[in-house]
Short mmCIF file of C-alpha atoms and ligand atoms in Angstrom, two decimals:
data_model
loop_
_atom_site.label_atom_id
_atom_site.label_comp_id
_atom_site.label_asym_id
_atom_site.label_seq_id
_atom_site.Cartn_x
_atom_site.Cartn_y
_atom_site.Cartn_z
CA HIS W 94 -13.07 15.72 -22.81
CA ALA W 95 -11.51 14.52 -19.57
CA LYS W 96 -12.67 10.92 -19.88
CA GLU W 97 -11.06 10.37 -23.25
CA ASN W 98 -7.85 11.91 -22.06
CA GLY W 99 -7.40 9.33 -19.31
CA CYS W 100 -6.59 10.85 -15.98
CA ASN W 101 -4.00 12.83 -14.21
CA HIS W 102 -3.84 15.54 -11.61
CA TYR W 103 -4.83 18.33 -13.94
CA GLN W 104 -8.01 16.81 -15.27
CA LEU W 105 -9.44 16.62 -11.78
CA PHE W 106 -9.85 20.34 -12.02
CA ARG W 107 -12.21 22.28 -14.22
CA THR W 108 -10.31 24.95 -16.19
CA ASP W 109 -12.41 27.72 -14.71
CA MET W 110 -11.19 26.86 -11.25
CA VAL W 111 -8.33 29.26 -11.01
CA THR W 112 -7.09 29.06 -7.47
CA GLN W 113 -5.60 26.03 -5.89
CA ARG W 114 -8.10 26.47 -3.04
CA GLU W 115 -11.01 26.22 -5.46
CA GLN W 116 -9.51 23.16 -7.11
CA ARG W 117 -8.94 21.35 -3.80
CA HIS W 118 -12.36 22.24 -2.63
CA HIS W 119 -13.79 20.74 -5.79
CA ILE W 120 -11.93 17.43 -5.40
CA GLU W 121 -12.81 17.32 -1.69
CA PHE W 122 -16.49 17.66 -2.62
CA GLN W 123 -16.22 14.91 -5.21
CA LEU W 124 -14.30 12.61 -2.82
CA ARG W 125 -16.94 13.04 -0.15
CA GLN W 126 -19.48 12.04 -2.78
CA ALA W 127 -17.35 9.09 -3.83
CA LEU W 128 -17.31 7.75 -0.29
CA LYS W 129 -21.09 7.95 -0.12
CA ASP W 130 -21.58 6.49 -3.59
CA ASN W 131 -19.20 3.58 -3.00
CA ALA W 132 -17.11 4.88 -5.95
CA LEU W 133 -13.83 3.82 -4.33
CA PHE W 134 -12.58 0.31 -4.95
CA LEU W 135 -9.46 -1.76 -4.38
CA ASN W 136 -6.95 -3.44 -6.57
CA PHE W 137 -4.78 -6.21 -5.21
CA GLN W 138 -1.19 -6.81 -6.30
CA PRO W 139 0.38 -10.14 -5.46
CA ARG W 140 3.71 -10.52 -3.66
CA ILE W 141 5.53 -13.81 -4.13
CA ASP W 142 7.71 -15.98 -1.99
CA ILE W 143 10.82 -15.99 -4.15
CA ALA W 144 11.84 -19.53 -3.22
CA THR W 145 8.55 -21.13 -4.29
CA GLY W 146 6.97 -18.58 -6.63
CA LEU W 147 3.78 -18.88 -4.61
CA MET W 148 1.82 -15.84 -3.56
CA CYS W 149 2.76 -15.01 0.06
CA SER W 150 0.79 -11.76 0.43
CA ALA W 151 -0.72 -8.92 -1.55
CA GLU W 152 -0.98 -5.16 -1.39
CA ALA W 153 -4.32 -3.35 -1.44
CA LEU W 154 -4.27 -0.26 -3.70
CA VAL W 155 -7.14 2.17 -3.67
CA ARG W 156 -8.77 3.51 -6.84
CA TRP W 157 -11.54 5.96 -7.58
CA ARG W 158 -14.05 5.49 -10.35
CA ASN W 159 -15.16 9.04 -11.17
CA PRO W 160 -18.21 9.38 -13.46
CA LEU W 161 -16.64 12.21 -15.38
CA LEU W 162 -12.94 11.39 -15.27
CA GLY W 163 -12.92 7.63 -15.37
CA LEU W 164 -10.33 5.79 -13.31
CA VAL W 165 -8.42 8.08 -10.93
CA GLN W 166 -5.12 6.85 -9.47
CA PRO W 167 -4.18 7.36 -5.79
CA SER W 168 -1.39 9.77 -6.61
CA ALA W 169 -4.02 12.15 -8.05
CA PHE W 170 -6.40 12.18 -5.14
CA LEU W 171 -4.69 11.01 -1.92
CA PRO W 172 -2.60 14.24 -1.52
CA VAL W 173 -5.82 16.25 -1.64
CA ALA W 174 -7.51 13.81 0.66
CA GLU W 175 -4.66 14.31 3.15
CA ALA W 176 -4.76 18.11 2.89
CA ARG W 177 -8.56 18.26 3.28
CA GLY W 178 -8.90 15.87 6.19
CA LEU W 179 -10.43 13.11 4.13
CA ILE W 180 -7.67 10.52 4.56
CA GLY W 181 -9.33 9.37 7.78
CA PRO W 182 -12.63 8.30 6.21
CA ILE W 183 -10.88 6.93 3.09
CA GLY W 184 -8.33 4.94 5.14
CA HIS W 185 -11.14 3.60 7.31
CA TRP W 186 -13.07 2.50 4.24
CA VAL W 187 -9.93 0.70 2.88
CA LEU W 188 -9.40 -1.12 6.20
CA VAL W 189 -13.01 -2.26 6.41
CA GLU W 190 -13.08 -3.30 2.75
CA VAL W 191 -9.84 -5.32 3.05
CA CYS W 192 -11.02 -7.17 6.17
CA ARG W 193 -14.46 -7.75 4.70
CA GLN W 194 -13.04 -9.10 1.42
CA LEU W 195 -10.53 -11.34 3.12
CA GLN W 196 -13.14 -12.87 5.38
CA ALA W 197 -15.52 -13.28 2.44
CA TRP W 198 -12.78 -15.24 0.53
CA ARG W 199 -12.10 -17.27 3.60
CA GLU W 200 -15.74 -18.15 4.01
CA GLU W 201 -15.79 -19.23 0.36
CA GLY W 202 -13.10 -21.70 1.40
CA MET W 203 -10.19 -19.99 -0.34
CA ALA W 204 -6.63 -20.09 1.02
CA ILE W 205 -6.14 -16.41 1.79
CA VAL W 206 -2.86 -14.53 2.17
CA PRO W 207 -2.09 -11.53 4.36
CA ILE W 208 -2.95 -8.23 2.76
CA ALA W 209 -0.98 -5.06 3.19
CA VAL W 210 -2.79 -1.76 3.65
CA ASN W 211 -0.95 1.52 3.09
CA MET W 212 -1.23 3.91 6.05
CA SER W 213 -0.65 7.61 5.79
CA ALA W 214 1.10 9.56 8.56
CA MET W 215 -2.17 11.17 9.55
CA GLU W 216 -3.90 7.89 10.06
CA LEU W 217 -1.09 6.65 12.32
CA ARG W 218 -1.43 9.77 14.54
CA ASP W 219 -4.98 8.71 15.35
CA LYS W 220 -4.74 7.26 18.80
CA SER W 221 -8.02 5.38 18.40
CA LEU W 222 -6.57 3.37 15.46
CA PRO W 223 -5.80 0.14 17.36
CA ALA W 224 -9.27 0.08 18.97
CA ARG W 225 -10.89 0.91 15.62
CA ILE W 226 -9.03 -1.93 13.84
CA ALA W 227 -9.77 -4.34 16.72
CA HIS W 228 -13.44 -3.47 16.22
CA ILE W 229 -13.25 -4.02 12.43
CA LEU W 230 -11.54 -7.39 13.05
CA SER W 231 -14.15 -8.57 15.52
CA LYS W 232 -17.01 -7.35 13.34
CA THR W 233 -15.68 -9.10 10.21
CA GLY W 234 -14.35 -12.10 12.11
CA LEU W 235 -10.96 -11.82 10.39
CA ASP W 236 -7.84 -13.11 12.15
CA ALA W 237 -5.43 -10.18 12.83
CA HIS W 238 -2.50 -12.09 11.27
CA PHE W 239 -4.00 -11.52 7.80
CA LEU W 240 -3.72 -7.77 8.09
CA GLU W 241 -0.49 -5.96 7.50
CA LEU W 242 -0.13 -2.19 7.82
CA GLU W 243 2.61 -0.59 5.83
CA MET W 244 4.00 2.94 6.18
CA THR W 245 6.77 4.93 4.65
CA GLU W 246 9.68 6.19 6.70
CA SER W 247 8.35 9.72 6.51
CA SER W 248 5.19 8.66 8.39
CA LEU W 249 7.40 7.72 11.32
CA VAL W 250 9.30 10.98 11.60
CA TYR W 251 6.27 13.12 11.19
CA HIS W 252 5.53 15.17 14.27
CA GLU W 253 4.14 13.49 17.35
CA ASP W 254 6.02 10.41 16.34
CA ASP W 255 5.92 9.04 19.84
CA VAL W 256 2.21 8.61 19.49
CA SER W 257 2.78 6.68 16.30
CA ILE W 258 5.23 4.30 17.99
CA ALA W 259 2.79 3.65 20.85
CA THR W 260 0.04 3.13 18.33
CA LEU W 261 2.22 0.68 16.35
CA ALA W 262 3.05 -1.25 19.51
CA ALA W 263 -0.66 -1.59 20.30
CA LEU W 264 -1.36 -2.72 16.75
CA SER W 265 1.50 -5.26 16.90
CA ARG W 266 0.13 -6.69 20.15
CA LEU W 267 -3.20 -7.27 18.34
CA GLY W 268 -1.26 -9.58 15.98
CA ILE W 269 -1.30 -7.20 13.05
CA ARG W 270 1.90 -7.16 10.92
CA ILE W 271 3.80 -3.97 10.62
CA ALA W 272 5.84 -3.14 7.54
CA ILE W 273 8.07 -0.31 6.50
CA ASP W 274 7.45 0.68 2.85
CA ASP W 275 9.97 1.94 0.36
CA PHE W 276 12.85 1.40 2.85
CA GLY W 277 15.94 3.30 2.02
CA THR W 278 14.25 6.40 0.52
CA GLY W 279 13.02 8.18 3.63
CA THR W 280 14.33 10.14 6.53
CA THR W 281 13.71 7.89 9.53
CA SER W 282 16.87 7.43 11.55
CA LEU W 283 17.98 3.88 12.31
CA LYS W 284 17.64 4.83 15.92
CA ARG W 285 13.92 5.56 15.49
CA LEU W 286 13.43 2.51 13.30
CA LYS W 287 14.74 0.45 16.16
CA CYS W 288 11.70 1.45 18.18
CA VAL W 289 9.21 0.31 15.59
CA PRO W 290 7.82 -3.26 16.10
CA LEU W 291 8.51 -4.25 12.53
CA ASP W 292 7.71 -7.55 10.79
CA THR W 293 8.40 -6.71 7.17
CA LEU W 294 10.81 -4.51 5.27
CA ASN W 295 9.85 -3.51 1.79
CA ILE W 296 12.89 -2.41 -0.24
CA ALA W 297 12.16 0.63 -2.43
CA PRO W 298 11.91 0.04 -6.21
CA CYS W 299 14.84 2.36 -6.96
CA PHE W 300 17.30 -0.12 -5.39
CA VAL W 301 15.86 -2.94 -7.47
CA HIS W 302 15.88 -0.96 -10.68
CA ASP W 303 19.56 -0.26 -10.66
CA MET W 304 20.78 -3.40 -8.80
CA LEU W 305 22.36 -4.93 -11.92
CA ASP W 306 24.04 -1.76 -13.18
CA SER W 307 27.13 -1.90 -11.09
CA GLN W 308 29.00 -3.76 -8.38
CA GLU W 309 28.23 -0.97 -5.95
CA ASN W 310 24.49 -1.17 -6.61
CA ALA W 311 24.54 -4.92 -6.24
CA GLY W 312 26.37 -4.54 -2.97
CA PHE W 313 23.82 -2.00 -1.80
CA ILE W 314 20.76 -4.18 -2.26
CA GLU W 315 22.57 -7.13 -0.76
CA ALA W 316 23.33 -5.03 2.29
CA LEU W 317 19.68 -4.00 2.57
CA ILE W 318 18.49 -7.60 2.34
CA HIS W 319 20.97 -8.66 5.01
CA PHE W 320 20.00 -5.67 7.16
CA GLY W 321 16.37 -6.80 7.24
CA GLN W 322 17.19 -10.50 7.65
CA ASN W 323 19.61 -9.86 10.53
CA LEU W 324 16.69 -8.20 12.31
CA SER W 325 14.55 -11.29 11.51
CA LEU W 326 12.30 -9.27 9.18
CA ARG W 327 10.59 -10.55 6.08
CA VAL W 328 12.31 -8.70 3.19
CA ILE W 329 10.28 -7.88 0.09
CA ALA W 330 11.81 -6.32 -2.99
CA LYS W 331 9.44 -3.90 -4.75
CA GLY W 332 9.34 -2.95 -8.42
CA VAL W 333 10.72 -6.20 -9.71
CA GLU W 334 10.26 -5.99 -13.51
CA THR W 335 12.82 -8.36 -15.03
CA GLN W 336 13.77 -12.00 -14.73
CA ALA W 337 17.43 -11.00 -14.23
CA GLN W 338 16.46 -8.92 -11.17
CA LEU W 339 14.43 -11.75 -9.75
CA ASP W 340 17.28 -14.29 -10.34
CA ARG W 341 19.75 -12.07 -8.53
CA LEU W 342 17.29 -11.44 -5.66
CA ALA W 343 16.83 -15.22 -5.30
CA MET W 344 20.61 -15.64 -5.22
CA LEU W 345 20.87 -12.99 -2.53
CA GLY W 346 18.21 -14.82 -0.49
CA CYS W 347 15.59 -12.09 -0.56
CA ASP W 348 12.30 -13.48 0.83
CA GLY W 349 9.69 -11.93 -1.39
CA ALA W 350 9.09 -9.88 -4.52
CA GLN W 351 6.48 -7.59 -5.91
CA GLY W 352 6.39 -6.04 -9.33
CA PHE W 353 4.99 -6.08 -12.86
CA LEU W 354 7.12 -9.29 -13.62
CA LEU W 355 5.11 -11.20 -10.97
CA GLY W 356 1.73 -9.55 -11.41
CA LYS W 357 0.09 -6.19 -11.88
CA PRO W 358 -2.51 -4.76 -9.50
CA LEU W 359 -5.69 -6.73 -10.18
CA SER W 360 -9.41 -6.14 -9.75
CA ALA W 361 -10.97 -8.03 -6.80
CA GLN W 362 -12.56 -10.41 -9.32
CA ASP W 363 -9.30 -11.25 -11.11
CA PHE W 364 -7.49 -11.50 -7.83
CA THR W 365 -10.10 -14.02 -6.61
CA THR W 366 -9.29 -16.18 -9.66
CA LEU W 367 -5.55 -15.90 -8.95
CA LEU W 368 -6.04 -16.76 -5.28
CA GLY W 369 -8.21 -19.73 -6.29
CA SER W 370 -5.60 -21.12 -8.75
CA GLY W 371 -2.97 -21.64 -6.06
CA LYS W 372 -0.31 -21.73 -8.83
CA PRO W 373 3.15 -20.15 -8.74
CA LEU W 374 3.30 -16.69 -10.34
CA GLY W 375 5.46 -15.03 -12.98
CA PRO W 376 8.35 -17.02 -14.41
CA HIS W 377 7.42 -20.05 -12.28
CA SER W 378 4.04 -20.40 -13.97
P1 C2E M 645 3.14 2.06 -2.95
O1 C2E M 645 2.72 1.68 -1.60
O2 C2E M 645 4.62 2.13 -3.18
O3 C2E M 645 2.46 0.99 -3.96
C1 C2E M 645 3.11 0.43 -5.04
C2 C2E M 645 2.83 1.21 -6.30
O4 C2E M 645 3.74 0.84 -7.33
C3 C2E M 645 1.45 1.03 -6.87
O5 C2E M 645 1.02 2.24 -7.48
C4 C2E M 645 1.71 -0.08 -7.95
O6 C2E M 645 0.76 -0.09 -9.02
C5 C2E M 645 3.06 0.31 -8.44
N1 C2E M 645 3.86 -0.81 -8.93
C6 C2E M 645 3.78 -2.10 -8.54
N2 C2E M 645 4.72 -2.86 -9.15
C7 C2E M 645 5.38 -2.05 -10.03
C8 C2E M 645 6.45 -2.22 -10.97
O7 C2E M 645 6.98 -3.30 -11.17
N3 C2E M 645 6.84 -1.10 -11.63
C9 C2E M 645 6.29 0.10 -11.42
N4 C2E M 645 6.79 1.15 -12.18
N5 C2E M 645 5.30 0.35 -10.55
C10 C2E M 645 4.87 -0.73 -9.85
P2 C2E M 645 -0.38 2.92 -7.17
O8 C2E M 645 -1.46 1.87 -7.07
O9 C2E M 645 -0.60 4.04 -8.15
O10 C2E M 645 -0.20 3.51 -5.75
C11 C2E M 645 0.65 4.61 -5.53
C12 C2E M 645 0.80 4.94 -4.09
O11 C2E M 645 -0.42 5.40 -3.50
C13 C2E M 645 1.15 3.73 -3.21
O12 C2E M 645 2.51 3.45 -3.37
C14 C2E M 645 0.76 4.14 -1.81
O13 C2E M 645 1.76 4.98 -1.27
C15 C2E M 645 -0.42 5.02 -2.12
N6 C2E M 645 -1.70 4.27 -1.86
C16 C2E M 645 -2.34 3.38 -2.57
N7 C2E M 645 -3.42 2.86 -1.97
C17 C2E M 645 -3.45 3.51 -0.79
C18 C2E M 645 -4.39 3.43 0.37
O14 C2E M 645 -5.33 2.68 0.39
N8 C2E M 645 -4.07 4.26 1.40
C19 C2E M 645 -3.00 5.09 1.40
N9 C2E M 645 -2.82 5.85 2.52
N10 C2E M 645 -2.13 5.17 0.42
C20 C2E M 645 -2.37 4.37 -0.66
MG1 MG M 646 2.77 0.23 -0.24
MG1 MG M 647 5.31 4.08 -1.61
#
C-alpha cells in the first residue's frame, strides 16, 4: 500500500497507468484537487546569521498531504506541475500563504524574519508577477522587505530571459529581496548575472559538503564567499550539516547558513515556537 511505503515519484502513479501521459494526467488531476482542498502546506527552514547564531531568515518549502500517499515532497510533484501548467496556481498559493503567515505572526507581536520563496522559471516569465505580488502585499499588509524570491541560475537563462530581468528589476523596486539559489551549479553566465538586481547569494550545498576535503575545495568556497561579498551580497551557505563546516564558514566570514545542523524544515506550528523563542540556533543553543 502506497501510504505505508512512504512516498516517492513512482507511488504517485497507479500501476495500471502505463503511459507517462496517463501518469502525468493523474497527478495533474490530483494536484488541481489539492489546490481546491487546501491540501498543500508549507514548511519553514531557518537560516542563521553565523556571527550571532540568531535566525536571520527562513525558506518556505511546499509540501502536499495526499489522502492516499501521505506526505509528498516537492521533487515528486513540482516537475509535473511545471509540465502541466500548474506551477502558476501553486506558486501563487505559496506567495499568498507566506505573506499571510508572516503578517499573522507580526500581528501576534512576533519578531518576524524575511522568508524566501522558491520561484520556478515559468513563474518568472509571467510579466504580471510584480503587479500580482504588489497586490498580495497590499492585501495582506506585509512589508515587501520581508519577502525574498529565490531562483536557480537555470531560471535566468531560460528563454525570454530579458523578460525575467525586467520582472526582477520591477520586483526589486518594490523592495522585495532577490536571491540566486544554489549558486555555482547552474549555467548562468557572469555577464547575465551582472544584470540581475541581486541581494542574496545562496551557495549550493555541494560546495559546502566537500569544503573540508582538500585545500582546493576550501579555496573554492572561500572564493565564492568573497565573490558575493565583493558585490555587497548577503552570502548564505546551504546544506551545512557539521560543526566543522560551520566553524570554517565562520572563519571565512560567510554571512549566513542553512542546513540540518542549524534546523530542519519545520511545520508552521513548530516554526512559530522557534520564532517566538528568539534564541540562537544549532551549536549556539
Ligand atoms: P531548495 O530550494 O534547494 O531547498 C532546499 C532543500 O534542501 C529542501 O528540500 C530542504 O529540505 C533540503 N535541505 C535543507 N538543509 C539540508 C541539509 O543540511 N542537507 C540536505 N541533504 N538537505 C537539506 P525540499 O523541501 O525537498 O525541496 C526541494 C526543492 O523543491 C527546493 O530546493 C526547491 O527547488 C523546490 N521547492 C520547494 N518548495 C518550492 C516552492 O514553493 N516553489 C517552487 N517553485 N519550488 C519549490
Ligand atoms: Mg531554495
Ligand atoms: Mg535548489
